[in-house]
Tab-separated table of C-alpha atoms in Angstrom:
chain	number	residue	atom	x	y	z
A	1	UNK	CA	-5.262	19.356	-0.263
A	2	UNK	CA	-1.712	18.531	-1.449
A	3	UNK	CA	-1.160	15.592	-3.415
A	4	UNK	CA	1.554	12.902	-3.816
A	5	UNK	CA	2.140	14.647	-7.349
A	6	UNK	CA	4.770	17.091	-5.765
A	7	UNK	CA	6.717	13.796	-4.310
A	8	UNK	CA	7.556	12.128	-7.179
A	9	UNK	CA	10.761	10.302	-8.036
A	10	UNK	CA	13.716	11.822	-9.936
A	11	UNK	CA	14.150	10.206	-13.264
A	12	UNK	CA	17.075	7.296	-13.593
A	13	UNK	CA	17.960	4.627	-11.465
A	14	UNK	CA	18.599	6.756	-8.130
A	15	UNK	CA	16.910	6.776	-5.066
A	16	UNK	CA	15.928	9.005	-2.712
A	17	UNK	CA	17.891	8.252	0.888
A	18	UNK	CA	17.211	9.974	3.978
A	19	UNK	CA	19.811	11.413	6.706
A	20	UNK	CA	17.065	13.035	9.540
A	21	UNK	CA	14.518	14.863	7.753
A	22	UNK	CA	16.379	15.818	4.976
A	23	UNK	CA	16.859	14.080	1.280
A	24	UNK	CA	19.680	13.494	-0.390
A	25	UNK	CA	19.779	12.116	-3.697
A	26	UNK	CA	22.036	9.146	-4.259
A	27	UNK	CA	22.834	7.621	-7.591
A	28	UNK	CA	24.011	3.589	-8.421
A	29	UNK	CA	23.734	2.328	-12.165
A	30	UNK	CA	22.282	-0.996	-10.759
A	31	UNK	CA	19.279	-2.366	-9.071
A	32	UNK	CA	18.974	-0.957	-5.809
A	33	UNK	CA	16.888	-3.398	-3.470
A	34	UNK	CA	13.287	-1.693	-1.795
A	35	UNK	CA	12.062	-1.375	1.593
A	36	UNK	CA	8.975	-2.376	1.094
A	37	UNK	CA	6.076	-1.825	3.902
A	38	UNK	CA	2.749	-3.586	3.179
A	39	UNK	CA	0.164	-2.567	5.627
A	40	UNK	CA	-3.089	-5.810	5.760
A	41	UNK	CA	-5.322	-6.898	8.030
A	42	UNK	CA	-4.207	-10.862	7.568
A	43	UNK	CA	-0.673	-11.210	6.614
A	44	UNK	CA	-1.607	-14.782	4.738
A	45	UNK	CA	-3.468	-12.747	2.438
A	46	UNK	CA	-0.077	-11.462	1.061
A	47	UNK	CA	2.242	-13.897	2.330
A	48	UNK	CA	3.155	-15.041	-1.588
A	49	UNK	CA	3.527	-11.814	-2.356
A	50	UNK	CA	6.025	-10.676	0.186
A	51	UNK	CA	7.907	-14.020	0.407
A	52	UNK	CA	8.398	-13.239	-3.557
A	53	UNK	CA	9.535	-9.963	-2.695
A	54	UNK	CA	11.998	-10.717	-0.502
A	55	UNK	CA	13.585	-13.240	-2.066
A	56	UNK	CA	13.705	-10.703	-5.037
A	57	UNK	CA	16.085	-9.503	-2.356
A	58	UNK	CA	14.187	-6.755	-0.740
A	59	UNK	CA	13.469	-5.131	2.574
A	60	UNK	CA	9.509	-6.590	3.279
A	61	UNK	CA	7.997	-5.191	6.493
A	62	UNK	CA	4.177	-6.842	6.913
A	63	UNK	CA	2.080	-4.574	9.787
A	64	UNK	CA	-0.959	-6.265	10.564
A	65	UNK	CA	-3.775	-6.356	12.700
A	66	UNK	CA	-4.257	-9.941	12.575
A	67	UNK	CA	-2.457	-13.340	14.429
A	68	UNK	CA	-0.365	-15.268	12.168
A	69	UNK	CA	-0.403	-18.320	11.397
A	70	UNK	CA	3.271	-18.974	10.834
A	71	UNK	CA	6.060	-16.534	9.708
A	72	UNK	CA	7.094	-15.905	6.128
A	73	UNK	CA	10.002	-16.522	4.921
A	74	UNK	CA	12.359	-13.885	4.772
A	75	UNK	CA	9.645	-11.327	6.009
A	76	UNK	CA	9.572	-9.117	9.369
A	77	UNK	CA	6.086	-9.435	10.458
A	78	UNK	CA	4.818	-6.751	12.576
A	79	UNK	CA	1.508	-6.862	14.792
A	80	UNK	CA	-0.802	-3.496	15.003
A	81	UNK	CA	-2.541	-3.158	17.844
A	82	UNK	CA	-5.913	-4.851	17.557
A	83	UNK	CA	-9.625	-2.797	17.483
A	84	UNK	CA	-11.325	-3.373	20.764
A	85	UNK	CA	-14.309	-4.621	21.443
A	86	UNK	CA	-16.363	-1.031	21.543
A	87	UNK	CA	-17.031	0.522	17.577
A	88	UNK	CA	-14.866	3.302	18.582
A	89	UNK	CA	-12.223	4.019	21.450
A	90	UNK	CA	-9.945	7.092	20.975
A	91	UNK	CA	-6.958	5.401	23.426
A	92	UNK	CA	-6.654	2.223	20.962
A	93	UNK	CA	-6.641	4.928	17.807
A	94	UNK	CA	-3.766	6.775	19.552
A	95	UNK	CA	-2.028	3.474	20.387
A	96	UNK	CA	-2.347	2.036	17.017
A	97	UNK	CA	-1.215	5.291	15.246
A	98	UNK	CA	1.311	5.695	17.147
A	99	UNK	CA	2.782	2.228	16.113
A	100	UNK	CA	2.221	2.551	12.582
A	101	UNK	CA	3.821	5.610	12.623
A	102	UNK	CA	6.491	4.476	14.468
A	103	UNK	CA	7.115	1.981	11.988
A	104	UNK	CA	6.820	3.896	9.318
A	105	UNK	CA	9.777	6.565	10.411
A	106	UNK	CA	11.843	3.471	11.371
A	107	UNK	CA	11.780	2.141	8.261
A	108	UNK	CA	11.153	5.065	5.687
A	109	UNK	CA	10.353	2.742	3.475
A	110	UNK	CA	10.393	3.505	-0.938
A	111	UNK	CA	6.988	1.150	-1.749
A	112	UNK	CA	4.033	1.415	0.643
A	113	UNK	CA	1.567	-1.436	-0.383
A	114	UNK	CA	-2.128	-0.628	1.476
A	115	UNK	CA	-4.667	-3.492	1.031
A	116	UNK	CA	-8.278	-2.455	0.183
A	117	UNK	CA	-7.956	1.473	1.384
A	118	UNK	CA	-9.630	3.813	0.329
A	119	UNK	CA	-11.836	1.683	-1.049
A	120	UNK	CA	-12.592	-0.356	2.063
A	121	UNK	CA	-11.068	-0.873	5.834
A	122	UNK	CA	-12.837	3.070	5.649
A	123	UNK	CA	-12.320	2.453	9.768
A	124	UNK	CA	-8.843	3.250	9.537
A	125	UNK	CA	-8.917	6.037	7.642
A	126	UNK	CA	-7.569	7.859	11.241
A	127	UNK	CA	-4.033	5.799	10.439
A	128	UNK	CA	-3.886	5.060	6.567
A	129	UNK	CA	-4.846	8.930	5.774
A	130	UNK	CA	-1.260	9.904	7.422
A	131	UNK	CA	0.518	7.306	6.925
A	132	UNK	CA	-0.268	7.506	2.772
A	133	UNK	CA	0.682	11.088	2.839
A	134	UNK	CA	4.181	10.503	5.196
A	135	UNK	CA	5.865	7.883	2.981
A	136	UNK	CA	4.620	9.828	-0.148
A	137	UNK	CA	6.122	12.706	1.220
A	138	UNK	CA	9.385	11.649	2.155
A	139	UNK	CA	9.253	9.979	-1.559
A	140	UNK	CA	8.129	6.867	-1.324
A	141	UNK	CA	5.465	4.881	-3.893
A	142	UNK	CA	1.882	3.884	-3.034
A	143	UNK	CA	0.194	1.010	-4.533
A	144	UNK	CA	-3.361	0.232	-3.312
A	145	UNK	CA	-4.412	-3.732	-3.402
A	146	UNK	CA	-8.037	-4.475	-4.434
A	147	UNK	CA	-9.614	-8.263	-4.529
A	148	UNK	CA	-11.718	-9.186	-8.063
A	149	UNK	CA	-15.204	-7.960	-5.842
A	150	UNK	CA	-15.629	-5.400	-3.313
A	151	UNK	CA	-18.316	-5.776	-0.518
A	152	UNK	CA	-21.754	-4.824	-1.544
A	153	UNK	CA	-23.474	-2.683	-1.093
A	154	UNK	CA	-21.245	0.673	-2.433
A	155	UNK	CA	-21.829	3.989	-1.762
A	156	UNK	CA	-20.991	6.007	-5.374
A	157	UNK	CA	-20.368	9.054	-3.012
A	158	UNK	CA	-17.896	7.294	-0.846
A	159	UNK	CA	-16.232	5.629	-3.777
A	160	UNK	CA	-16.062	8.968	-5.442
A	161	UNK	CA	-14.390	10.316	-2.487
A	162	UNK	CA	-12.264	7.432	-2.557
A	163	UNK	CA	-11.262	7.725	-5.643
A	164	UNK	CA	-10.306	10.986	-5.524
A	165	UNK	CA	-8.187	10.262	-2.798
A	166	UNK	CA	-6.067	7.457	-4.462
A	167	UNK	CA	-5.649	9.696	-7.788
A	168	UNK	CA	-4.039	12.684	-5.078
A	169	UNK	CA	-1.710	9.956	-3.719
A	170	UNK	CA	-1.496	6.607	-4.899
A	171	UNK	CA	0.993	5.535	-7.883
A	172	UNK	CA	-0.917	2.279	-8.851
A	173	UNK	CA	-4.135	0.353	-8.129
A	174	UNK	CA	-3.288	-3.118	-8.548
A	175	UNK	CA	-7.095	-5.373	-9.008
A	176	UNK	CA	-6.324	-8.749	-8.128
A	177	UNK	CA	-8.413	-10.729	-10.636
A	178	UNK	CA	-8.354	-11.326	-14.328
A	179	UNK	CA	-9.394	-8.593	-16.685
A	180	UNK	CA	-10.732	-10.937	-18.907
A	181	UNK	CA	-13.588	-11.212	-16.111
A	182	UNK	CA	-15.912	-8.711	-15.632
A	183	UNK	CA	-13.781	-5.735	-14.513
A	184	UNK	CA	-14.066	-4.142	-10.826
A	185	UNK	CA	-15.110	-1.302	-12.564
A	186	UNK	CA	-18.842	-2.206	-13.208
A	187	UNK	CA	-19.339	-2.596	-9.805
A	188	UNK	CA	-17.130	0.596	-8.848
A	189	UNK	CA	-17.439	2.977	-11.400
A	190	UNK	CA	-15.432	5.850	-10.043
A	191	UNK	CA	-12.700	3.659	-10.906
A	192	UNK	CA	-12.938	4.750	-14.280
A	193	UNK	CA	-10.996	8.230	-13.484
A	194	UNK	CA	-8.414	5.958	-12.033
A	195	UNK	CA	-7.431	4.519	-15.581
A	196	UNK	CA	-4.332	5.232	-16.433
A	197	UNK	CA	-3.074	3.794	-12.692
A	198	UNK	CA	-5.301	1.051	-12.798
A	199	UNK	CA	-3.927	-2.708	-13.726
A	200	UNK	CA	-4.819	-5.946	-13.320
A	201	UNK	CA	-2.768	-8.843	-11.874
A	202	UNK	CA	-4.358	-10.811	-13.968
A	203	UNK	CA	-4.230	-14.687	-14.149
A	204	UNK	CA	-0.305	-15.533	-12.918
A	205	UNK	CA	-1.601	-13.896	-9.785
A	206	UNK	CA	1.842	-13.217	-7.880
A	207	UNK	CA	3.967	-12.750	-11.329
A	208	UNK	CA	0.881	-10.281	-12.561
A	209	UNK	CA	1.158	-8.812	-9.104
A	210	UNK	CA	5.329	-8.399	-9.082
A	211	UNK	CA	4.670	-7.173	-12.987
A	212	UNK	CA	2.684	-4.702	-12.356
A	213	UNK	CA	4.677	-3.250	-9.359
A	214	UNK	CA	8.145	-3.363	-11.098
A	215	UNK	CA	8.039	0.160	-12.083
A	216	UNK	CA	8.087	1.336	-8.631
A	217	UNK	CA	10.665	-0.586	-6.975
């Protein structure tokens, strides 16, 4: 399977802009703001996050399968279609991937933030799969978001798989608890081959959060 490894940045302060389908590399000695897609199922679960982003003065898209409460401030919030009422129904899968992916080639965005996947929300796998692999290959980051626990109980085959999967494609796996607690990875231990792209936000929550995704934006 390829892997995000053949996608990765140029070194410097460039970025990658897109006219159609094809790259062309563009080069600024300064900051150079992010569009910034980050795909929940809740968008209060990262509305700190994004309204920090934004005001950081970036381009934050929300998708969501949830209804908000309120908006966030400075943050386009965009409604997936929700799951039906039946486990499985191929017509909402096509509608909903359709969106995404929609939204996804509107945007094109450099930092794709995915909340729990691979590692849970497994029942999306049909969209998050593709859309992972798109915005990696069209150069774009991928940071995975993972609370302090994961739902018991775990499969160690499925979290293998997992893990496999977000070493192919992701750029960071950002735990959001305190390392100083006892780490995710005694209760996932195919984390462990995930090391050396796996941080903790740590205690400032947000700040930890922003820290750790600094080097990709």
């Amino acid at each position: 399977m390829p892997s995000r490894a053949s996608t990765a940045w140029p070194p410097g302060c460039g970025r990658w802009w897109w006219a159609g389908d094809e790259p062309s590399h563009f080069w600024t000695e300064g900051p150079v703001p992010s569009r910034i897609l980050i795909h929940v199922e809740h968008p209060a679960g990262c509305g700190p996050l994004a309204e920090h982003l934004a005001a950081a003065g970036h381009e934050v898209t929300v998708a969501h399968g949830g209804r908000p409460d309120g908006g966030l401030a400075g943050v386009k919030l965009v409604p997936l279609p929700n799951a039906p009422a039946a486990p499985s129904d191929g017509d909402w899968e096509a509608l909903r991937w359709t969106a995404t992916h929609r939204l996804a080639a509107e945007l094109r965005p450099d930092l794709l933030i995915v909340e729990l996947f691979p590692f849970g929300r497994r029942d999306l796998a049909f969209e998050l799969t593709p859309l992972i692999q798109i915005v990696a290959a069209r150069g774009g980051h991928i940071a995975v978001t993972l609370p302090a626990t994961l739902a018991p109980p775990r499969d160690p085959a499925l979290d293998r798989d997992a893990a496999a999967f977000a070493r192919d494609w992701a750029d960071l796996i950002l735990v959001e608890g305190d390392p100083a607690a006892p780490p995710l990875e005694a209760q996932v231990p195919a984390l462990a081959d995930l090391a050396g792209r796996l941080r903790y936000a740590g205690a400032d929550g947000v700040a930890g959060t922003v820290a750790a995704l600094q080097p990709l934006l």
